[in-house]
Every structure is written in C-alpha cells, then in structure tokens.
C-alpha cells in the first residue's frame, strides 16, 4: 500500500498583506436584506453631497410656487389657443420663430373639415425663448384673431402624492 501525502498548498500561503486585509474585511462584513439599514447616515450623505438640489432655473422655471412653469420631458411647451381655423402650420411657425428655435410644433387638424382645431403646442428648448414668446404673443393678432398663449405645464399646489380612499364599505 502506498502512503498518501497532501501536497496542495494552503490558500493563505499565497496571500500578501493586501489580500489578508481584504479577507478580514469580507469576514467582518454582514449581509443584510431589505431597506432601512443605516437610513439616517444615507440621508445625511445625500443632503451633504447636494444631489437633492441639482435643479436650476433653466430646468425648473423662474417660479417655485404653484402656477410656475414646469419643463416637460423634452422642453418648454406653450399652449396657444384662439388660432383662426384657416391658419396653417407655417403661419404659426412664422409668428413664433422670431423668439427662438422651435424644437417641435403640433397643430392638430379636424379630420372632418381639414381645418385647424383652434389650438397649437409650441415647444422651445430654452426657458428664455419660451418666456419671450409667451410675453410678446399673449393677446397678439394672428390672421385677424387674438391668440392666447399660456404654459402647457405648470407646477401644482399639491405637495405630494395623494392617496385616494375607496368609497366601498370596509370589510370585516
């Protein structure tokens, strides 16, 4: 019978100081599941790094309260009402192009008549351009008809998500 000898080296024989420190860190770390571990420290870290306050005037508008303009996903959108039904997309574009580059223009048509529905959505990339168009063209004349220009998206006065309650009776 032959004698058996174990010649496989032990993993600690190949480790240097960095590896032993890493092994010690792994052993001391505990694995936790779920949320809520060290939430106070994480909240303080977020506040101290300033990630909660990255919004600036260009992205949020000049106002902070309700009724202030709010940026859509792609840009600043103006709602133009009171457009003459025989106006064309070019008429609207010419009127609003003087105040900046129009990123998108939507002029819905009535399917039955083929005429304009009476409103348009004009999108600018910059807040400054949209504000200038709003201030200059609200109440202006387009093909003999006064147009109304407003922000399409405005901030609401609600502070957070509202939970709706069911009107059905409670179950027992």
PDB file of C-alpha atoms in Angstrom:
ATOM      1  CA  UNK A   1       0.000   0.000   0.000  1.00  0.00           C
ATOM      2  CA  UNK A   2       1.182   3.397  -0.808  1.00  0.00           C
ATOM      3  CA  UNK A   3       1.286   6.264   1.616  1.00  0.00           C
ATOM      4  CA  UNK A   4      -0.788   9.319   0.687  1.00  0.00           C
ATOM      5  CA  UNK A   5       0.685  12.757   1.114  1.00  0.00           C
ATOM      6  CA  UNK A   6      -1.239  16.049   0.696  1.00  0.00           C
ATOM      7  CA  UNK A   7       0.876  18.492  -1.300  1.00  0.00           C
ATOM      8  CA  UNK A   8      -1.838  21.053  -2.100  1.00  0.00           C
ATOM      9  CA  UNK A   9      -0.783  24.432  -0.750  1.00  0.00           C
ATOM     10  CA  UNK A  10      -2.996  26.286   1.691  1.00  0.00           C
ATOM     11  CA  UNK A  11      -4.620  29.497   0.258  1.00  0.00           C
ATOM     12  CA  UNK A  12      -3.043  31.619   2.997  1.00  0.00           C
ATOM     13  CA  UNK A  13       0.428  30.682   1.730  1.00  0.00           C
ATOM     14  CA  UNK A  14      -0.109  32.835  -1.405  1.00  0.00           C
ATOM     15  CA  UNK A  15      -1.660  35.863   0.328  1.00  0.00           C
ATOM     16  CA  UNK A  16       0.151  39.109   0.930  1.00  0.00           C
ATOM     17  CA  UNK A  17      -0.817  41.965   3.280  1.00  0.00           C
ATOM     18  CA  UNK A  18      -3.476  43.434   0.934  1.00  0.00           C
ATOM     19  CA  UNK A  19      -5.164  40.061   0.484  1.00  0.00           C
ATOM     20  CA  UNK A  20      -5.278  39.366   4.215  1.00  0.00           C
ATOM     21  CA  UNK A  21      -6.823  42.775   4.846  1.00  0.00           C
ATOM     22  CA  UNK A  22      -9.413  42.132   2.143  1.00  0.00           C
ATOM     23  CA  UNK A  23     -10.181  38.722   3.650  1.00  0.00           C
ATOM     24  CA  UNK A  24     -10.577  40.339   7.086  1.00  0.00           C
ATOM     25  CA  UNK A  25     -12.978  42.943   5.645  1.00  0.00           C
ATOM     26  CA  UNK A  26     -15.062  40.250   3.966  1.00  0.00           C
ATOM     27  CA  UNK A  27     -15.326  38.280   7.184  1.00  0.00           C
ATOM     28  CA  UNK A  28     -16.360  41.326   9.217  1.00  0.00           C
ATOM     29  CA  UNK A  29     -18.997  42.438   6.701  1.00  0.00           C
ATOM     30  CA  UNK A  30     -22.502  41.213   7.291  1.00  0.00           C
ATOM     31  CA  UNK A  31     -25.074  40.791   4.617  1.00  0.00           C
ATOM     32  CA  UNK A  32     -28.426  42.470   5.196  1.00  0.00           C
ATOM     33  CA  UNK A  33     -31.584  42.140   3.216  1.00  0.00           C
ATOM     34  CA  UNK A  34     -34.273  44.757   2.776  1.00  0.00           C
ATOM     35  CA  UNK A  35     -34.365  48.504   3.191  1.00  0.00           C
ATOM     36  CA  UNK A  36     -33.768  50.740   6.137  1.00  0.00           C
ATOM     37  CA  UNK A  37     -30.258  49.856   7.240  1.00  0.00           C
ATOM     38  CA  UNK A  38     -28.381  52.963   8.329  1.00  0.00           C
ATOM     39  CA  UNK A  39     -31.017  55.203   6.759  1.00  0.00           C
ATOM     40  CA  UNK A  40     -30.027  58.189   8.884  1.00  0.00           C
ATOM     41  CA  UNK A  41     -26.447  58.065   7.600  1.00  0.00           C
ATOM     42  CA  UNK A  42     -27.564  57.627   3.983  1.00  0.00           C
ATOM     43  CA  UNK A  43     -29.963  60.571   4.214  1.00  0.00           C
ATOM     44  CA  UNK A  44     -27.218  62.778   5.667  1.00  0.00           C
ATOM     45  CA  UNK A  45     -24.874  61.719   2.870  1.00  0.00           C
ATOM     46  CA  UNK A  46     -27.437  62.698   0.219  1.00  0.00           C
ATOM     47  CA  UNK A  47     -28.041  66.098   1.798  1.00  0.00           C
ATOM     48  CA  UNK A  48     -24.321  66.780   2.251  1.00  0.00           C
ATOM     49  CA  UNK A  49     -23.437  65.870  -1.345  1.00  0.00           C
ATOM     50  CA  UNK A  50     -26.075  68.198  -2.761  1.00  0.00           C
ATOM     51  CA  UNK A  51     -27.692  65.698  -5.118  1.00  0.00           C
ATOM     52  CA  UNK A  52     -31.139  66.671  -3.926  1.00  0.00           C
ATOM     53  CA  UNK A  53     -30.651  70.255  -5.102  1.00  0.00           C
ATOM     54  CA  UNK A  54     -29.390  69.829  -8.669  1.00  0.00           C
ATOM     55  CA  UNK A  55     -32.330  71.679 -10.204  1.00  0.00           C
ATOM     56  CA  UNK A  56     -31.534  75.109 -11.542  1.00  0.00           C
ATOM     57  CA  UNK A  57     -33.592  77.880 -13.087  1.00  0.00           C
ATOM     58  CA  UNK A  58     -33.065  76.590 -16.628  1.00  0.00           C
ATOM     59  CA  UNK A  59     -34.693  73.249 -15.747  1.00  0.00           C
ATOM     60  CA  UNK A  60     -37.388  74.293 -13.300  1.00  0.00           C
ATOM     61  CA  UNK A  61     -38.525  77.750 -14.330  1.00  0.00           C
ATOM     62  CA  UNK A  62     -38.185  81.010 -12.511  1.00  0.00           C
ATOM     63  CA  UNK A  63     -41.004  80.408 -10.052  1.00  0.00           C
ATOM     64  CA  UNK A  64     -41.127  77.981  -7.224  1.00  0.00           C
ATOM     65  CA  UNK A  65     -44.766  78.106  -6.200  1.00  0.00           C
ATOM     66  CA  UNK A  66     -47.963  76.916  -7.799  1.00  0.00           C
ATOM     67  CA  UNK A  67     -48.614  78.209 -11.291  1.00  0.00           C
ATOM     68  CA  UNK A  68     -44.914  78.494 -12.141  1.00  0.00           C
ATOM     69  CA  UNK A  69     -43.863  76.960 -15.469  1.00  0.00           C
ATOM     70  CA  UNK A  70     -42.590  73.417 -15.433  1.00  0.00           C
ATOM     71  CA  UNK A  71     -40.387  71.765 -18.026  1.00  0.00           C
ATOM     72  CA  UNK A  72     -41.743  68.783 -19.909  1.00  0.00           C
ATOM     73  CA  UNK A  73     -39.561  65.795 -20.658  1.00  0.00           C
ATOM     74  CA  UNK A  74     -38.089  67.374 -23.775  1.00  0.00           C
ATOM     75  CA  UNK A  75     -38.544  71.138 -23.456  1.00  0.00           C
ATOM     76  CA  UNK A  76     -40.723  74.117 -22.546  1.00  0.00           C
ATOM     77  CA  UNK A  77     -44.169  73.842 -24.145  1.00  0.00           C
ATOM     78  CA  UNK A  78     -46.569  76.710 -24.791  1.00  0.00           C
ATOM     79  CA  UNK A  79     -50.298  76.193 -25.365  1.00  0.00           C
ATOM     80  CA  UNK A  80     -51.606  78.588 -27.999  1.00  0.00           C
ATOM     81  CA  UNK A  81     -55.408  78.950 -28.151  1.00  0.00           C
ATOM     82  CA  UNK A  82     -57.724  81.015 -30.321  1.00  0.00           C
ATOM     83  CA  UNK A  83     -55.975  80.313 -33.633  1.00  0.00           C
ATOM     84  CA  UNK A  84     -58.062  81.015 -36.726  1.00  0.00           C
ATOM     85  CA  UNK A  85     -59.307  77.797 -38.323  1.00  0.00           C
ATOM     86  CA  UNK A  86     -57.898  78.691 -41.743  1.00  0.00           C
ATOM     87  CA  UNK A  87     -54.379  79.344 -40.407  1.00  0.00           C
ATOM     88  CA  UNK A  88     -51.626  76.968 -41.462  1.00  0.00           C
ATOM     89  CA  UNK A  89     -48.719  75.448 -39.600  1.00  0.00           C
ATOM     90  CA  UNK A  90     -46.402  77.872 -41.418  1.00  0.00           C
ATOM     91  CA  UNK A  91     -48.383  80.868 -40.122  1.00  0.00           C
ATOM     92  CA  UNK A  92     -47.937  79.679 -36.539  1.00  0.00           C
ATOM     93  CA  UNK A  93     -44.278  78.804 -37.105  1.00  0.00           C
ATOM     94  CA  UNK A  94     -43.522  82.215 -38.628  1.00  0.00           C
ATOM     95  CA  UNK A  95     -45.168  84.003 -35.700  1.00  0.00           C
ATOM     96  CA  UNK A  96     -43.256  82.053 -33.007  1.00  0.00           C
ATOM     97  CA  UNK A  97     -39.899  81.563 -34.780  1.00  0.00           C
ATOM     98  CA  UNK A  98     -38.926  85.179 -34.081  1.00  0.00           C
ATOM     99  CA  UNK A  99     -38.382  84.360 -30.387  1.00  0.00           C
ATOM    100  CA  UNK A 100     -36.117  81.316 -30.696  1.00  0.00           C
ATOM    101  CA  UNK A 101     -35.600  77.931 -32.276  1.00  0.00           C
ATOM    102  CA  UNK A 102     -38.801  75.900 -32.244  1.00  0.00           C
ATOM    103  CA  UNK A 103     -37.990  72.361 -31.233  1.00  0.00           C
ATOM    104  CA  UNK A 104     -41.439  70.951 -32.028  1.00  0.00           C
ATOM    105  CA  UNK A 105     -44.725  72.350 -33.306  1.00  0.00           C
ATOM    106  CA  UNK A 106     -48.022  70.500 -33.211  1.00  0.00           C
ATOM    107  CA  UNK A 107     -51.037  71.975 -34.958  1.00  0.00           C
ATOM    108  CA  UNK A 108     -53.922  69.464 -34.780  1.00  0.00           C
ATOM    109  CA  UNK A 109     -56.378  69.385 -37.670  1.00  0.00           C
ATOM    110  CA  UNK A 110     -60.053  68.484 -37.576  1.00  0.00           C
ATOM    111  CA  UNK A 111     -60.495  65.233 -39.513  1.00  0.00           C
ATOM    112  CA  UNK A 112     -63.913  66.098 -40.826  1.00  0.00           C
ATOM    113  CA  UNK A 113     -63.242  69.629 -42.090  1.00  0.00           C
ATOM    114  CA  UNK A 114     -59.466  69.592 -42.540  1.00  0.00           C
ATOM    115  CA  UNK A 115     -59.169  72.948 -40.771  1.00  0.00           C
ATOM    116  CA  UNK A 116     -57.221  73.727 -37.615  1.00  0.00           C
ATOM    117  CA  UNK A 117     -58.861  72.785 -34.324  1.00  0.00           C
ATOM    118  CA  UNK A 118     -58.068  76.226 -32.942  1.00  0.00           C
ATOM    119  CA  UNK A 119     -55.037  75.477 -30.793  1.00  0.00           C
ATOM    120  CA  UNK A 120     -51.356  74.568 -31.151  1.00  0.00           C
ATOM    121  CA  UNK A 121     -48.480  73.342 -28.997  1.00  0.00           C
ATOM    122  CA  UNK A 122     -45.168  75.130 -29.479  1.00  0.00           C
ATOM    123  CA  UNK A 123     -42.060  73.647 -27.851  1.00  0.00           C
ATOM    124  CA  UNK A 124     -38.840  75.515 -27.176  1.00  0.00           C
ATOM    125  CA  UNK A 125     -35.635  74.022 -25.843  1.00  0.00           C
ATOM    126  CA  UNK A 126     -34.748  77.010 -23.635  1.00  0.00           C
ATOM    127  CA  UNK A 127     -36.841  78.685 -20.974  1.00  0.00           C
ATOM    128  CA  UNK A 128     -35.690  82.151 -22.003  1.00  0.00           C
ATOM    129  CA  UNK A 129     -37.029  81.710 -25.548  1.00  0.00           C
ATOM    130  CA  UNK A 130     -40.362  80.323 -24.374  1.00  0.00           C
ATOM    131  CA  UNK A 131     -40.798  83.172 -21.867  1.00  0.00           C
ATOM    132  CA  UNK A 132     -40.074  85.773 -24.524  1.00  0.00           C
ATOM    133  CA  UNK A 133     -42.651  84.252 -26.877  1.00  0.00           C
ATOM    134  CA  UNK A 134     -45.237  83.993 -24.100  1.00  0.00           C
ATOM    135  CA  UNK A 135     -44.837  87.605 -23.003  1.00  0.00           C
ATOM    136  CA  UNK A 136     -44.781  89.042 -26.520  1.00  0.00           C
ATOM    137  CA  UNK A 137     -47.524  86.989 -28.169  1.00  0.00           C
ATOM    138  CA  UNK A 138     -50.173  86.651 -25.445  1.00  0.00           C
ATOM    139  CA  UNK A 139     -53.092  88.631 -26.846  1.00  0.00           C
ATOM    140  CA  UNK A 140     -51.353  89.185 -30.215  1.00  0.00           C
ATOM    141  CA  UNK A 141     -53.132  89.081 -33.559  1.00  0.00           C
ATOM    142  CA  UNK A 142     -52.833  86.081 -35.921  1.00  0.00           C
ATOM    143  CA  UNK A 143     -54.879  86.311 -39.139  1.00  0.00           C
ATOM    144  CA  UNK A 144     -57.277  88.813 -37.599  1.00  0.00           C
ATOM    145  CA  UNK A 145     -57.906  86.820 -34.431  1.00  0.00           C
ATOM    146  CA  UNK A 146     -56.407  87.362 -30.951  1.00  0.00           C
ATOM    147  CA  UNK A 147     -54.455  84.389 -29.652  1.00  0.00           C
ATOM    148  CA  UNK A 148     -53.926  83.335 -26.062  1.00  0.00           C
ATOM    149  CA  UNK A 149     -50.528  81.919 -25.060  1.00  0.00           C
ATOM    150  CA  UNK A 150     -50.096  80.026 -21.770  1.00  0.00           C
ATOM    151  CA  UNK A 151     -47.710  77.478 -20.273  1.00  0.00           C
ATOM    152  CA  UNK A 152     -48.706  73.934 -21.093  1.00  0.00           C
ATOM    153  CA  UNK A 153     -47.299  72.509 -17.855  1.00  0.00           C
ATOM    154  CA  UNK A 154     -47.385  74.395 -14.553  1.00  0.00           C
ATOM    155  CA  UNK A 155     -46.495  73.374 -11.026  1.00  0.00           C
ATOM    156  CA  UNK A 156     -49.428  72.449  -8.853  1.00  0.00           C
ATOM    157  CA  UNK A 157     -50.042  73.496  -5.265  1.00  0.00           C
ATOM    158  CA  UNK A 158     -50.105  69.886  -4.090  1.00  0.00           C
ATOM    159  CA  UNK A 159     -47.115  68.912  -2.028  1.00  0.00           C
ATOM    160  CA  UNK A 160     -47.027  65.191  -2.658  1.00  0.00           C
ATOM    161  CA  UNK A 161     -48.869  62.135  -3.859  1.00  0.00           C
ATOM    162  CA  UNK A 162     -52.413  61.956  -2.618  1.00  0.00           C
ATOM    163  CA  UNK A 163     -53.871  58.691  -1.550  1.00  0.00           C
ATOM    164  CA  UNK A 164     -57.435  58.018  -2.628  1.00  0.00           C
ATOM    165  CA  UNK A 165     -59.738  56.069  -0.377  1.00  0.00           C
ATOM    166  CA  UNK A 166     -62.264  53.620  -1.598  1.00  0.00           C
ATOM    167  CA  UNK A 167     -65.905  54.551  -1.156  1.00  0.00           C
ATOM    168  CA  UNK A 168     -66.928  50.974  -0.622  1.00  0.00           C
ATOM    169  CA  UNK A 169     -67.675  49.899   2.963  1.00  0.00           C
ATOM    170  CA  UNK A 170     -64.873  48.364   4.972  1.00  0.00           C
ATOM    171  CA  UNK A 171     -64.660  44.601   5.022  1.00  0.00           C
ATOM    172  CA  UNK A 172     -64.647  42.699   8.249  1.00  0.00           C
TER     173      UNK A 172
END
